[in-house]
């Protein structure tokens, strides 16, 4: 991965130096190293940050968790982060878990573990650069296409090219034949924007383009789609079978 900006929040110089060495050797950009909660917040709000590596304890207090709680409050400020800690305290872990970190790693860190954690966090959070940061930015949609925000522009995506849509927490992954988009919008909201004669909900986490279905396997609760894609078919939504022409 290239051009990924990482902010390290770590109060032990030996730890941050070792981490920096690993990240730089793997082509990541380190935009700063914060030693305290205040430094972390100042750097975060004044620097372009893509992902954070956060020590749970700063100067003996769980300020790393406080930092995560703080940035999670503001939707536009939310960024993926990975916790690093030497603590095995269950209560600390439970509090940290509520902030939805992408990984919770125990020190001393393993080089491969930290690299894998960063890569998975970036891919899962961003998918790519096509991300809506706020539901206030409405999707422009017609009967044939929608526009998805990409940087400072809006990219046209034909509805007929969408294979399926999957929800992950607050985000919807829109999977097309050529690319993937990640939008901050609820599945219910996006269903309101789509024609239910073309798109059908098959599970609480899935919407599929009926025209793209290649096979339905009711017994396995499975729908097969182009490009080796699959969607779950739950019992609640098996009435999708009534929407496709069937020969018996």
Short mmCIF file of C-alpha atoms in Angstrom, two decimals:
data_model
loop_
_atom_site.label_atom_id
_atom_site.label_comp_id
_atom_site.label_asym_id
_atom_site.label_seq_id
_atom_site.Cartn_x
_atom_site.Cartn_y
_atom_site.Cartn_z
CA UNK A 1 0.00 0.00 0.00
CA UNK A 2 1.21 3.48 -0.83
CA UNK A 3 0.27 7.01 0.23
CA UNK A 4 -1.36 5.83 3.47
CA UNK A 5 -0.87 8.40 6.22
CA UNK A 6 -0.49 6.92 9.70
CA UNK A 7 -0.55 8.74 13.03
CA UNK A 8 1.14 6.87 15.87
CA UNK A 9 -0.08 7.52 19.41
CA UNK A 10 2.53 5.99 21.70
CA UNK A 11 4.20 7.43 24.81
CA UNK A 12 7.22 5.11 24.84
CA UNK A 13 9.93 6.29 22.39
CA UNK A 14 11.43 2.81 21.99
CA UNK A 15 8.01 1.43 20.98
CA UNK A 16 7.20 4.26 18.57
CA UNK A 17 10.67 4.07 17.02
CA UNK A 18 10.36 0.33 16.41
CA UNK A 19 6.88 0.80 14.96
CA UNK A 20 8.02 3.67 12.73
CA UNK A 21 10.87 1.57 11.38
CA UNK A 22 8.51 -1.22 10.36
CA UNK A 23 5.98 1.12 8.77
CA UNK A 24 8.54 3.15 6.81
CA UNK A 25 10.12 -0.06 5.52
CA UNK A 26 6.70 -0.99 4.13
CA UNK A 27 6.07 2.33 2.36
CA UNK A 28 3.65 3.90 4.85
CA UNK A 29 3.79 7.62 5.60
CA UNK A 30 4.12 8.57 9.26
CA UNK A 31 2.52 11.97 9.75
CA UNK A 32 3.31 12.25 13.44
CA UNK A 33 3.98 10.57 16.78
CA UNK A 34 1.86 11.78 19.69
CA UNK A 35 2.91 11.13 23.30
CA UNK A 36 -0.24 12.36 25.06
CA UNK A 37 -3.99 12.67 24.56
CA UNK A 38 -3.76 16.40 23.86
CA UNK A 39 -0.92 15.95 21.35
CA UNK A 40 -2.89 13.18 19.67
CA UNK A 41 -6.01 15.33 19.27
CA UNK A 42 -4.02 18.31 18.03
CA UNK A 43 -2.15 16.25 15.43
CA UNK A 44 -5.28 14.38 14.38
CA UNK A 45 -7.34 17.50 13.70
CA UNK A 46 -4.49 19.35 11.98
CA UNK A 47 -3.03 16.57 9.82
CA UNK A 48 -4.33 14.36 7.01
CA UNK A 49 -4.64 10.99 8.73
CA UNK A 50 -5.86 7.78 7.08
CA UNK A 51 -5.34 5.33 9.96
CA UNK A 52 -4.09 5.43 13.53
CA UNK A 53 -2.09 3.07 15.72
CA UNK A 54 -3.05 3.83 19.29
CA UNK A 55 -1.43 2.78 22.56
CA UNK A 56 -4.25 2.12 25.03
CA UNK A 57 -2.33 3.55 27.99
CA UNK A 58 -0.62 6.94 27.82
CA UNK A 59 1.30 7.94 30.92
CA UNK A 60 -0.43 5.22 32.91
CA UNK A 61 -4.04 6.12 32.04
CA UNK A 62 -6.26 4.69 29.27
CA UNK A 63 -6.15 7.91 27.28
CA UNK A 64 -5.84 5.95 24.03
CA UNK A 65 -9.41 4.77 24.56
CA UNK A 66 -10.48 8.31 25.47
CA UNK A 67 -8.97 9.50 22.18
CA UNK A 68 -10.94 6.87 20.22
CA UNK A 69 -14.15 7.78 22.03
CA UNK A 70 -13.56 11.45 21.20
CA UNK A 71 -13.04 11.05 17.45
CA UNK A 72 -15.94 8.60 17.18
CA UNK A 73 -18.39 11.25 18.36
CA UNK A 74 -17.91 13.33 15.19
CA UNK A 75 -18.98 11.32 12.07
CA UNK A 76 -16.75 13.23 9.65
CA UNK A 77 -13.74 12.76 11.94
CA UNK A 78 -14.02 9.00 12.22
CA UNK A 79 -10.98 7.06 11.01
CA UNK A 80 -9.93 3.42 11.36
CA UNK A 81 -7.59 2.66 14.23
CA UNK A 82 -5.68 -0.25 15.73
CA UNK A 83 -5.08 -0.55 19.45
CA UNK A 84 -1.72 -1.70 20.83
CA UNK A 85 -1.35 -2.51 24.52
CA UNK A 86 0.51 -4.58 27.06
CA UNK A 87 -2.61 -4.68 29.26
CA UNK A 88 -4.56 -7.92 29.66
CA UNK A 89 -7.22 -6.33 31.86
CA UNK A 90 -10.66 -7.57 30.76
CA UNK A 91 -12.47 -4.36 31.76
CA UNK A 92 -10.05 -2.28 29.68
CA UNK A 93 -10.63 -4.60 26.74
CA UNK A 94 -14.41 -4.32 27.08
CA UNK A 95 -14.23 -0.52 27.15
CA UNK A 96 -11.87 -0.48 24.16
CA UNK A 97 -14.16 -2.82 22.23
CA UNK A 98 -17.02 -0.31 22.45
CA UNK A 99 -14.98 2.14 20.34
CA UNK A 100 -14.95 -0.41 17.47
CA UNK A 101 -11.20 -0.70 16.79
CA UNK A 102 -10.21 -2.71 13.72
CA UNK A 103 -7.73 -4.74 15.79
CA UNK A 104 -6.65 -5.06 19.40
CA UNK A 105 -3.05 -6.25 19.51
CA UNK A 106 -0.96 -7.18 22.53
CA UNK A 107 2.62 -5.90 22.93
CA UNK A 108 5.29 -6.65 22.05
CA UNK A 109 3.85 -6.30 18.57
CA UNK A 110 4.49 -8.82 15.85
CA UNK A 111 5.59 -7.19 12.58
CA UNK A 112 3.30 -9.27 10.35
CA UNK A 113 0.34 -8.86 12.70
CA UNK A 114 0.58 -5.09 12.67
CA UNK A 115 1.01 -4.95 8.89
CA UNK A 116 -1.94 -7.27 8.30
CA UNK A 117 -4.06 -5.30 10.76
CA UNK A 118 -3.31 -2.01 9.00
CA UNK A 119 -4.00 -3.39 5.54
CA UNK A 120 -7.28 -5.01 6.56
CA UNK A 121 -8.41 -1.87 8.39
CA UNK A 122 -7.72 0.36 5.39
CA UNK A 123 -9.41 -2.00 2.93
CA UNK A 124 -12.45 -2.57 5.12
CA UNK A 125 -12.95 1.05 6.14
CA UNK A 126 -12.29 2.73 2.82
CA UNK A 127 -12.79 -0.06 0.29
CA UNK A 128 -11.36 2.51 -2.08
CA UNK A 129 -11.51 6.29 -2.28
CA UNK A 130 -15.22 6.29 -3.13
CA UNK A 131 -16.63 6.97 0.32
CA UNK A 132 -19.52 9.15 1.44
CA UNK A 133 -18.46 10.80 4.70
CA UNK A 134 -21.89 12.04 5.62
CA UNK A 135 -25.50 11.11 4.97
CA UNK A 136 -26.13 14.82 4.51
CA UNK A 137 -24.54 14.50 1.06
CA UNK A 138 -27.47 13.03 -0.85
CA UNK A 139 -27.07 10.47 -3.58
CA UNK A 140 -28.12 11.80 -6.98
CA UNK A 141 -30.27 9.06 -8.50
CA UNK A 142 -32.48 8.51 -11.53
CA UNK A 143 -34.28 5.49 -12.93
CA UNK A 144 -31.11 4.39 -14.76
CA UNK A 145 -28.13 5.51 -12.70
CA UNK A 146 -26.88 7.08 -9.52
CA UNK A 147 -23.91 9.31 -8.77
CA UNK A 148 -21.49 8.33 -6.02
CA UNK A 149 -19.12 10.86 -4.54
CA UNK A 150 -15.49 10.28 -5.48
CA UNK A 151 -13.11 12.89 -4.11
CA UNK A 152 -14.54 16.24 -5.17
CA UNK A 153 -16.50 14.75 -8.06
CA UNK A 154 -19.57 12.58 -8.51
CA UNK A 155 -19.14 9.36 -10.47
CA UNK A 156 -21.99 7.96 -12.53
CA UNK A 157 -22.85 4.33 -11.76
CA UNK A 158 -25.53 2.61 -13.85
CA UNK A 159 -28.00 0.67 -11.73
CA UNK A 160 -27.83 -2.17 -14.23
CA UNK A 161 -24.13 -2.58 -13.40
CA UNK A 162 -24.76 -3.14 -9.70
CA UNK A 163 -24.54 -6.82 -8.78
CA UNK A 164 -25.46 -6.53 -5.10
CA UNK A 165 -25.26 -4.29 -2.06
CA UNK A 166 -24.04 -5.44 1.34
CA UNK A 167 -24.31 -3.55 4.61
CA UNK A 168 -21.45 -3.44 7.11
CA UNK A 169 -22.33 -1.54 10.28
CA UNK A 170 -23.10 2.02 9.08
CA UNK A 171 -21.74 1.48 5.57
CA UNK A 172 -23.09 -0.04 2.36
CA UNK A 173 -20.73 -1.78 -0.03
CA UNK A 174 -22.01 -1.36 -3.58
CA UNK A 175 -20.51 -4.07 -5.76
CA UNK A 176 -20.52 -3.52 -9.53
CA UNK A 177 -19.02 -5.53 -12.35
CA UNK A 178 -15.86 -3.40 -12.34
CA UNK A 179 -15.47 -1.80 -8.92
CA UNK A 180 -16.63 -1.43 -5.35
CA UNK A 181 -17.98 1.68 -3.64
CA UNK A 182 -18.39 2.29 0.07
CA UNK A 183 -21.15 4.67 1.15
CA UNK A 184 -22.15 5.86 4.59
CA UNK A 185 -25.87 5.19 4.27
CA UNK A 186 -28.28 2.71 5.84
CA UNK A 187 -29.58 -0.29 3.92
CA UNK A 188 -33.14 0.91 4.56
CA UNK A 189 -32.36 4.33 3.07
CA UNK A 190 -30.75 2.93 -0.06
CA UNK A 191 -33.69 0.54 -0.54
CA UNK A 192 -35.94 3.60 -0.71
CA UNK A 193 -33.83 4.91 -3.60
CA UNK A 194 -33.98 1.70 -5.66
CA UNK A 195 -36.78 0.24 -7.78
CA UNK A 196 -38.05 -2.86 -5.96
CA UNK A 197 -38.90 -4.50 -9.26
CA UNK A 198 -35.17 -4.60 -10.07
CA UNK A 199 -33.61 -4.90 -6.61
CA UNK A 200 -34.72 -7.22 -3.87
CA UNK A 201 -33.67 -7.69 -0.27
CA UNK A 202 -32.56 -11.28 0.36
CA UNK A 203 -31.24 -10.92 3.89
CA UNK A 204 -31.06 -8.16 6.48
CA UNK A 205 -27.54 -7.41 5.14
CA UNK A 206 -28.05 -7.93 1.40
CA UNK A 207 -29.83 -6.39 -1.59
CA UNK A 208 -29.37 -8.09 -4.98
CA UNK A 209 -30.00 -7.05 -8.56
CA UNK A 210 -32.56 -9.63 -9.69
CA UNK A 211 -31.22 -9.56 -13.26
CA UNK A 212 -27.77 -10.58 -11.99
CA UNK A 213 -28.89 -13.75 -10.19
CA UNK A 214 -27.35 -16.83 -11.82
CA UNK A 215 -28.61 -19.44 -9.37
CA UNK A 216 -30.84 -19.70 -6.30
CA UNK A 217 -30.24 -22.55 -3.86
CA UNK A 218 -33.07 -22.29 -1.29
CA UNK A 219 -31.90 -25.31 0.69
CA UNK A 220 -28.52 -23.69 1.32
CA UNK A 221 -29.97 -20.18 1.76
CA UNK A 222 -27.70 -19.04 -1.04
CA UNK A 223 -27.85 -16.83 -4.13
CA UNK A 224 -25.07 -17.05 -6.72
CA UNK A 225 -24.06 -13.97 -8.67
CA UNK A 226 -21.56 -13.12 -11.45
CA UNK A 227 -17.86 -12.91 -10.62
CA UNK A 228 -18.07 -15.66 -7.97
CA UNK A 229 -20.09 -13.34 -5.73
CA UNK A 230 -22.62 -14.79 -3.31
CA UNK A 231 -25.44 -13.40 -1.21
CA UNK A 232 -27.33 -14.93 1.70
CA UNK A 233 -30.99 -15.83 1.25
CA UNK A 234 -32.75 -15.87 4.61
CA UNK A 235 -36.12 -17.53 5.21
CA UNK A 236 -37.72 -14.12 5.74
CA UNK A 237 -36.96 -13.05 2.16
CA UNK A 238 -37.49 -16.27 0.21
CA UNK A 239 -40.44 -14.65 -1.56
CA UNK A 240 -37.78 -13.44 -4.02
CA UNK A 241 -38.41 -16.75 -5.79
CA UNK A 242 -41.85 -15.45 -6.75
CA UNK A 243 -40.22 -12.56 -8.59
CA UNK A 244 -38.27 -14.72 -11.03
CA UNK A 245 -39.77 -16.71 -13.87
CA UNK A 246 -39.53 -20.40 -13.06
CA UNK A 247 -40.10 -23.49 -15.18
CA UNK A 248 -41.03 -26.68 -13.33
#
